[in-house]
Short mmCIF file of C-alpha atoms in Angstrom, two decimals:
data_model
loop_
_atom_site.label_atom_id
_atom_site.label_comp_id
_atom_site.label_asym_id
_atom_site.label_seq_id
_atom_site.Cartn_x
_atom_site.Cartn_y
_atom_site.Cartn_z
CA UNK A 237 0.00 0.00 0.00
CA UNK A 238 1.37 3.40 -1.01
CA UNK A 239 1.19 6.05 1.70
CA UNK A 240 2.21 9.70 1.51
CA UNK A 241 3.39 12.31 4.00
CA UNK A 242 4.97 15.76 4.02
CA UNK A 243 8.52 16.13 5.30
CA UNK A 244 10.99 18.97 5.70
CA UNK A 245 13.45 19.33 2.84
CA UNK A 246 16.22 18.92 5.44
CA UNK A 247 14.91 15.38 6.16
CA UNK A 248 14.85 14.33 2.50
CA UNK A 249 17.38 11.64 1.60
CA UNK A 250 18.53 10.03 -1.59
CA UNK A 251 16.31 7.14 -2.70
CA UNK A 252 13.04 8.57 -1.38
CA UNK A 253 10.15 8.60 -3.84
CA UNK A 254 8.37 11.88 -4.52
CA UNK A 255 4.69 11.80 -3.59
CA UNK A 256 3.45 14.87 -5.44
CA UNK A 257 4.13 17.16 -8.36
CA UNK A 258 6.57 20.03 -7.83
CA UNK A 259 6.07 23.09 -10.00
CA UNK A 260 8.08 26.23 -10.64
CA UNK A 261 6.69 29.74 -10.14
CA UNK A 262 5.16 29.64 -13.61
CA UNK A 263 3.21 26.48 -12.77
CA UNK A 264 5.40 24.26 -14.94
CA UNK A 265 6.09 20.78 -13.52
CA UNK A 266 9.68 20.23 -12.43
CA UNK A 267 9.25 16.78 -10.90
CA UNK A 268 6.39 14.31 -10.83
CA UNK A 269 5.06 11.71 -8.35
CA UNK A 270 7.23 8.61 -8.31
CA UNK A 271 10.44 10.42 -9.21
CA UNK A 272 13.29 9.08 -7.11
CA UNK A 273 15.17 11.75 -5.20
CA UNK A 274 18.92 12.01 -5.67
CA UNK A 275 21.33 14.26 -3.77
CA UNK A 276 21.33 16.67 -6.70
CA UNK A 277 17.55 16.78 -6.96
CA UNK A 278 17.32 17.47 -3.23
CA UNK A 279 19.92 20.23 -3.48
CA UNK A 280 18.07 21.70 -6.47
CA UNK A 281 14.82 21.79 -4.49
CA UNK A 282 16.62 23.37 -1.56
CA UNK A 283 18.09 26.05 -3.84
CA UNK A 284 14.61 26.68 -5.22
CA UNK A 285 13.59 27.65 -1.70
CA UNK A 286 11.34 24.63 -1.08
CA UNK A 287 10.79 24.07 2.64
CA UNK A 288 8.70 20.88 2.57
CA UNK A 289 7.84 18.20 0.06
CA UNK A 290 5.61 15.15 -0.13
CA UNK A 291 7.15 11.71 -0.32
CA UNK A 292 5.52 8.32 -0.77
CA UNK A 293 6.12 5.14 1.16
CA UNK A 294 5.58 1.49 0.37
CA UNK A 295 3.75 0.07 3.41
CA UNK A 296 5.15 2.90 5.49
CA UNK A 297 8.79 2.02 4.81
CA UNK A 298 11.24 4.41 3.14
CA UNK A 299 12.97 3.24 -0.01
CA UNK A 300 16.51 2.09 0.84
CA UNK A 301 18.87 2.64 -2.12
CA UNK A 302 20.74 -0.60 -1.29
CA UNK A 303 17.70 -2.79 -0.68
CA UNK A 304 16.01 -1.96 -4.00
CA UNK A 305 18.80 -3.59 -6.04
CA UNK A 306 17.95 -6.92 -7.67
CA UNK A 307 20.52 -9.72 -7.40
CA UNK A 308 21.66 -9.12 -10.98
CA UNK A 309 21.89 -5.37 -10.35
CA UNK A 310 23.93 -5.91 -7.20
CA UNK A 311 26.29 -8.20 -9.10
CA UNK A 312 26.83 -5.66 -11.88
CA UNK A 313 27.20 -2.76 -9.45
CA UNK A 314 30.03 -4.64 -7.74
CA UNK A 315 31.56 -5.55 -11.11
CA UNK A 316 31.58 -2.10 -12.72
CA UNK A 317 31.67 0.29 -9.76
CA UNK A 318 34.60 2.74 -9.75
CA UNK A 319 34.98 5.20 -6.87
CA UNK A 320 34.61 8.89 -7.64
CA UNK A 321 37.80 10.98 -7.55
CA UNK A 322 38.53 12.48 -4.14
CA UNK A 323 36.19 15.41 -3.53
CA UNK A 324 36.66 18.56 -1.50
CA UNK A 325 35.35 17.82 1.97
CA UNK A 326 34.65 20.63 4.40
CA UNK A 327 34.08 19.50 7.98
CA UNK A 328 31.38 21.44 9.81
CA UNK A 329 33.87 23.19 12.07
CA UNK A 330 35.79 24.31 8.97
CA UNK A 331 32.56 25.45 7.29
CA UNK A 332 31.75 27.51 10.38
CA UNK A 333 35.16 29.19 10.39
CA UNK A 334 34.99 29.89 6.65
CA UNK A 335 31.46 31.27 6.96
CA UNK A 336 32.49 33.58 9.79
CA UNK A 337 35.55 34.71 7.87
CA UNK A 338 33.68 35.51 4.66
CA UNK A 339 30.87 37.17 6.62
CA UNK A 340 33.43 39.40 8.33
CA UNK A 341 35.10 40.06 4.98
CA UNK A 342 31.94 41.43 3.38
CA UNK A 343 30.73 43.24 6.48
CA UNK A 344 34.08 44.97 7.06
CA UNK A 345 35.70 45.54 3.65
CA UNK A 346 38.42 47.66 5.22
CA UNK A 347 41.57 47.65 3.03
CA UNK A 348 43.79 46.77 5.99
CA UNK A 349 41.63 43.82 7.11
CA UNK A 350 40.85 42.63 3.58
CA UNK A 351 44.11 40.83 2.82
CA UNK A 352 44.50 39.31 6.29
CA UNK A 353 40.95 37.91 6.44
CA UNK A 354 41.03 36.63 2.86
CA UNK A 355 44.37 34.91 3.39
CA UNK A 356 43.05 33.19 6.52
CA UNK A 357 39.94 31.87 4.74
CA UNK A 358 41.93 30.83 1.67
CA UNK A 359 44.31 28.93 3.95
CA UNK A 360 41.33 27.00 5.37
CA UNK A 361 40.25 26.05 1.85
CA UNK A 362 43.80 25.08 0.85
CA UNK A 363 44.10 22.83 3.89
CA UNK A 364 40.74 21.18 3.17
CA UNK A 365 41.79 20.48 -0.43
CA UNK A 366 45.17 19.15 0.71
CA UNK A 367 43.70 17.03 3.52
CA UNK A 368 41.21 15.29 1.23
CA UNK A 369 43.69 15.16 -1.67
CA UNK A 370 40.78 16.60 -3.63
CA UNK A 371 40.71 16.71 -7.42
CA UNK A 372 36.94 17.03 -7.80
CA UNK A 373 33.95 19.03 -6.56
CA UNK A 374 30.42 18.05 -5.62
CA UNK A 375 28.71 21.43 -5.37
CA UNK A 376 26.18 20.10 -2.83
CA UNK A 377 29.02 19.33 -0.38
CA UNK A 378 30.31 22.91 -0.22
CA UNK A 379 27.29 24.56 1.39
CA UNK A 380 28.49 26.86 4.17
CA UNK A 381 25.64 29.39 4.33
CA UNK A 382 22.11 30.11 3.14
CA UNK A 383 23.19 33.66 2.32
CA UNK A 384 23.95 33.96 -1.39
CA UNK A 385 26.96 36.30 -1.24
CA UNK A 386 28.76 34.16 1.34
CA UNK A 387 27.97 30.86 -0.36
CA UNK A 388 28.83 32.17 -3.82
CA UNK A 389 32.23 33.46 -2.73
CA UNK A 390 33.22 30.12 -1.20
CA UNK A 391 31.86 28.15 -4.16
CA UNK A 392 33.73 30.27 -6.70
CA UNK A 393 36.99 30.15 -4.74
CA UNK A 394 36.84 26.38 -4.23
CA UNK A 395 35.81 25.51 -7.77
CA UNK A 396 38.50 27.82 -9.17
CA UNK A 397 41.20 26.30 -6.94
CA UNK A 398 40.29 22.73 -7.87
CA UNK A 399 40.22 23.65 -11.57
CA UNK A 400 43.66 25.24 -11.22
CA UNK A 401 44.94 22.18 -9.37
CA UNK A 402 43.68 19.99 -12.21
CA UNK A 403 45.84 22.07 -14.56
CA UNK A 404 48.92 21.48 -12.42
CA UNK A 405 49.30 25.04 -11.21
CA UNK A 406 51.62 25.74 -8.27
CA UNK A 407 50.52 26.11 -4.64
CA UNK A 408 51.18 29.84 -4.91
CA UNK A 409 48.90 30.09 -7.95
CA UNK A 410 46.19 28.04 -6.22
CA UNK A 411 46.35 30.32 -3.20
CA UNK A 412 46.13 33.48 -5.28
CA UNK A 413 43.24 32.12 -7.34
CA UNK A 414 41.47 31.25 -4.09
CA UNK A 415 41.98 34.78 -2.77
CA UNK A 416 40.66 36.31 -5.99
CA UNK A 417 37.67 33.97 -5.94
CA UNK A 418 36.76 34.95 -2.38
CA UNK A 419 37.08 38.68 -3.09
CA UNK A 420 35.83 38.84 -6.69
CA UNK A 421 32.45 40.29 -5.64
CA UNK A 422 33.63 42.43 -2.73
CA UNK A 423 32.83 45.50 -4.83
CA UNK A 424 29.14 44.68 -4.50
CA UNK A 425 29.34 46.21 -1.04
CA UNK A 426 29.54 49.54 -2.91
CA UNK A 427 26.42 48.84 -5.00
CA UNK A 428 23.18 50.31 -3.56
CA UNK A 429 21.31 47.51 -1.72
CA UNK A 430 18.06 48.34 -3.52
CA UNK A 431 19.82 47.34 -6.76
CA UNK A 432 21.82 44.45 -5.35
CA UNK A 433 18.80 42.80 -3.73
CA UNK A 434 16.11 43.78 -6.22
CA UNK A 435 13.74 40.77 -6.67
CA UNK A 436 13.16 41.55 -10.35
CA UNK A 437 15.07 42.17 -13.55
CA UNK A 438 17.27 45.25 -13.34
CA UNK A 439 16.60 48.27 -15.52
CA UNK A 440 19.27 49.39 -18.00
CA UNK A 441 20.56 52.04 -15.60
CA UNK A 442 20.51 49.65 -12.63
CA UNK A 443 22.42 47.01 -14.56
CA UNK A 444 24.91 49.67 -15.63
CA UNK A 445 25.56 50.38 -11.95
CA UNK A 446 25.72 46.67 -11.08
CA UNK A 447 28.38 46.11 -13.74
CA UNK A 448 30.65 48.54 -11.91
CA UNK A 449 31.12 46.06 -9.05
CA UNK A 450 34.23 44.46 -10.55
CA UNK A 451 35.81 47.90 -10.93
CA UNK A 452 34.82 48.70 -7.34
CA UNK A 453 36.45 45.41 -6.24
CA UNK A 454 39.69 46.41 -7.93
CA UNK A 455 39.65 49.92 -6.51
CA UNK A 456 39.27 48.51 -3.01
CA UNK A 457 42.51 46.50 -3.28
CA UNK A 458 44.65 48.31 -5.88
CA UNK A 459 46.82 50.09 -3.30
CA UNK A 460 47.11 47.09 -0.97
CA UNK A 461 50.69 45.81 -1.18
CA UNK A 462 49.73 42.57 0.61
CA UNK A 463 47.69 41.53 -2.44
CA UNK A 464 49.47 40.61 -5.68
CA UNK A 465 48.74 42.29 -9.00
CA UNK A 466 47.62 38.89 -10.35
CA UNK A 467 44.88 38.72 -7.72
CA UNK A 468 43.87 42.32 -8.38
CA UNK A 469 43.59 41.75 -12.14
CA UNK A 470 41.56 38.57 -11.63
CA UNK A 471 39.10 40.52 -9.48
CA UNK A 472 38.89 43.29 -12.06
CA UNK A 473 38.49 41.03 -15.10
CA UNK A 474 36.21 38.21 -13.91
CA UNK A 475 33.36 39.45 -16.13
CA UNK A 476 35.47 39.90 -19.28
CA UNK A 477 34.79 37.51 -22.19
CA UNK A 478 37.09 36.13 -24.89
CA UNK A 479 35.12 37.83 -27.68
CA UNK A 480 35.26 41.25 -26.00
CA UNK A 481 31.60 41.25 -24.96
CA UNK A 482 32.36 41.42 -21.23
CA UNK A 483 32.98 44.27 -18.81
CA UNK A 484 34.27 46.63 -17.48
CA UNK A 485 36.68 47.19 -20.40
CA UNK A 486 35.61 44.73 -23.11
CA UNK A 487 39.10 43.25 -23.47
CA UNK A 488 39.62 40.07 -25.49
CA UNK A 489 41.47 36.74 -25.54
CA UNK A 490 44.98 36.84 -24.10
CA UNK A 491 44.41 40.34 -22.74
CA UNK A 492 42.41 38.65 -19.99
CA UNK A 493 44.43 37.36 -17.02
CA UNK A 494 44.59 33.52 -16.79
CA UNK A 495 43.22 33.61 -13.22
CA UNK A 496 40.24 35.66 -14.38
CA UNK A 497 39.38 33.12 -17.11
CA UNK A 498 39.12 30.36 -14.52
CA UNK A 499 37.16 32.46 -12.02
CA UNK A 500 34.75 33.51 -14.80
CA UNK A 501 33.82 29.87 -15.39
CA UNK A 502 33.31 29.14 -11.69
CA UNK A 503 31.32 32.36 -11.29
CA UNK A 504 28.99 31.58 -14.21
CA UNK A 505 28.36 28.00 -13.11
CA UNK A 506 27.59 28.87 -9.50
CA UNK A 507 25.39 31.82 -10.50
CA UNK A 508 23.39 29.56 -12.84
CA UNK A 509 22.67 26.87 -10.25
CA UNK A 510 22.01 29.17 -7.29
CA UNK A 511 18.82 30.97 -6.31
CA UNK A 512 19.05 34.73 -6.83
CA UNK A 513 16.65 37.53 -5.80
CA UNK A 514 15.45 37.80 -9.41
CA UNK A 515 15.60 34.20 -10.65
CA UNK A 516 15.64 30.60 -9.53
CA UNK A 517 18.66 28.40 -10.05
CA UNK A 518 18.75 25.69 -12.70
CA UNK A 519 19.95 22.09 -12.37
CA UNK A 520 23.75 21.62 -12.52
CA UNK A 521 23.45 19.45 -15.63
CA UNK A 522 21.49 22.21 -17.38
CA UNK A 523 24.16 24.73 -16.39
CA UNK A 524 26.88 22.49 -17.81
CA UNK A 525 24.97 22.02 -21.07
CA UNK A 526 24.55 25.79 -21.36
CA UNK A 527 28.22 26.49 -20.67
CA UNK A 528 29.39 23.93 -23.20
CA UNK A 529 27.77 26.15 -25.81
CA UNK A 530 29.69 29.27 -24.74
CA UNK A 531 32.58 28.61 -27.11
CA UNK A 532 32.95 32.25 -28.14
CA UNK A 533 33.13 33.68 -24.63
CA UNK A 534 34.83 31.09 -22.40
CA UNK A 535 38.30 29.56 -22.63
CA UNK A 536 37.65 25.97 -23.75
CA UNK A 537 40.85 24.64 -22.16
CA UNK A 538 39.80 26.03 -18.80
CA UNK A 539 36.22 24.85 -19.30
CA UNK A 540 37.43 21.32 -20.04
CA UNK A 541 39.52 21.37 -16.84
CA UNK A 542 36.53 22.66 -14.88
CA UNK A 543 34.20 20.00 -16.30
CA UNK A 544 36.68 17.24 -15.45
CA UNK A 545 36.51 18.24 -11.77
CA UNK A 546 32.72 18.31 -11.51
CA UNK A 547 30.75 15.36 -10.16
CA UNK A 548 27.17 15.83 -11.30
CA UNK A 549 26.12 12.23 -10.70
CA UNK A 550 28.07 10.81 -7.75
CA UNK A 551 28.83 7.09 -7.78
CA UNK A 552 26.08 5.18 -5.88
CA UNK A 553 23.51 7.94 -6.48
CA UNK A 554 20.17 7.03 -8.05
CA UNK A 555 19.01 8.53 -11.34
CA UNK A 556 15.96 8.17 -13.51
CA UNK A 557 16.44 7.29 -17.18
CA UNK A 558 14.32 8.44 -20.10
CA UNK A 559 13.05 4.86 -20.51
CA UNK A 560 11.44 5.14 -17.07
CA UNK A 561 13.98 2.94 -15.33
CA UNK A 562 15.66 3.89 -12.06
CA UNK A 563 19.39 3.25 -12.19
CA UNK A 564 22.41 3.45 -9.91
CA UNK A 565 25.51 5.34 -10.99
CA UNK A 566 28.60 3.12 -10.96
CA UNK A 567 31.23 5.12 -12.86
CA UNK A 568 31.92 8.70 -13.90
CA UNK A 569 32.52 9.20 -17.62
CA UNK A 570 35.45 11.66 -17.92
CA UNK A 571 34.69 12.38 -21.58
CA UNK A 572 30.91 12.74 -21.23
CA UNK A 573 30.15 14.37 -17.88
CA UNK A 574 26.38 14.10 -18.34
CA UNK A 575 26.48 10.44 -19.38
CA UNK A 576 27.93 8.18 -16.65
CA UNK A 577 27.79 4.39 -16.56
CA UNK A 578 24.71 3.18 -14.65
CA UNK A 579 23.03 -0.08 -13.69
CA UNK A 580 19.25 -0.54 -13.73
CA UNK A 581 18.21 -1.32 -10.15
CA UNK A 582 15.58 -3.84 -11.21
CA UNK A 583 16.76 -5.21 -14.56
CA UNK A 584 20.44 -5.16 -13.66
CA UNK A 585 21.17 -3.90 -17.18
CA UNK A 586 24.43 -1.99 -17.55
CA UNK A 587 24.05 1.24 -19.50
CA UNK A 588 27.20 3.07 -20.55
CA UNK A 589 25.44 6.29 -21.44
CA UNK A 590 28.58 7.56 -23.18
CA UNK A 591 28.50 4.65 -25.62
CA UNK A 592 26.93 5.29 -29.02
CA UNK A 593 24.62 2.31 -28.45
CA UNK A 594 23.01 4.18 -25.53
CA UNK A 595 22.71 7.58 -27.20
CA UNK A 596 18.91 7.33 -27.16
CA UNK A 597 18.94 7.16 -23.35
CA UNK A 598 19.37 10.21 -21.11
CA UNK A 599 19.10 11.00 -17.43
CA UNK A 600 15.93 12.97 -16.74
#
């Protein structure tokens, strides 16, 4: 017998079955009854601002991701399963320290304190990356705050540092990229709050003012001798684009600092998947698909490095396929981020979604 009940989003766990339709603000269905929740779906709902949701039970018992595997599925999971690369792991005590540091940074953007506070927070991130020997990022694991500015700064810094590490950059370069990532939006403290927090699309004049934030960021640090010129340029140029369509100066290609190119990618991704005052975030896979089409504006070498660090479908997570089957992820596909290898939990069928023979199947 199927039973339903409402639970807090904080109590939702991977493998639970959705008991009702979830719609966006326009009334369009995002998820339907029977959809199996994954970590990414839960994080997406949380970012959409959902406080509660309805789940369904079978005879009052939650779905256990391990117990729903058939014998054949279990056999194939064991046969093909490959652990994800080491991910950035932030212990709660570290998250608390980082959150306090970034909160202080944005509340007290004093030039003297700026470098010292940023260096301390960047050191925490460096140590977390080193401790976990991280070469990958699961965006859901990074959450340090419900406040957008704080969360965004940490996300951008961490994603940028891992991308730089993937490219073999030095510890000094990683540290500087982390600093620039944490401070890239510090200039928003100079933008009028009625513009910064406006819950609607900005007017032309408002957007013109908003676009000054990267210049404000640079002006706040340009005379600080404790911050390198590389960090300063990355902060200034993180909205520049390869084709010259960015701001504040519309520079192109190699005129843009290498740090800025990496931070731009992290900034765009995190902004796309995160709730903002004027729009709701989209699913990480949708953000990746969108960014893969930005060939004229983003550095493709940096984008490839970024994509190789992202874990959109963690190994052991449950996904729903376009054929209606629920499957368990067993292996990341480094060449096709959106198409991992999965095993049907009931049929036990192995689907290598990156193989041409499975091109008609997608994760929904």
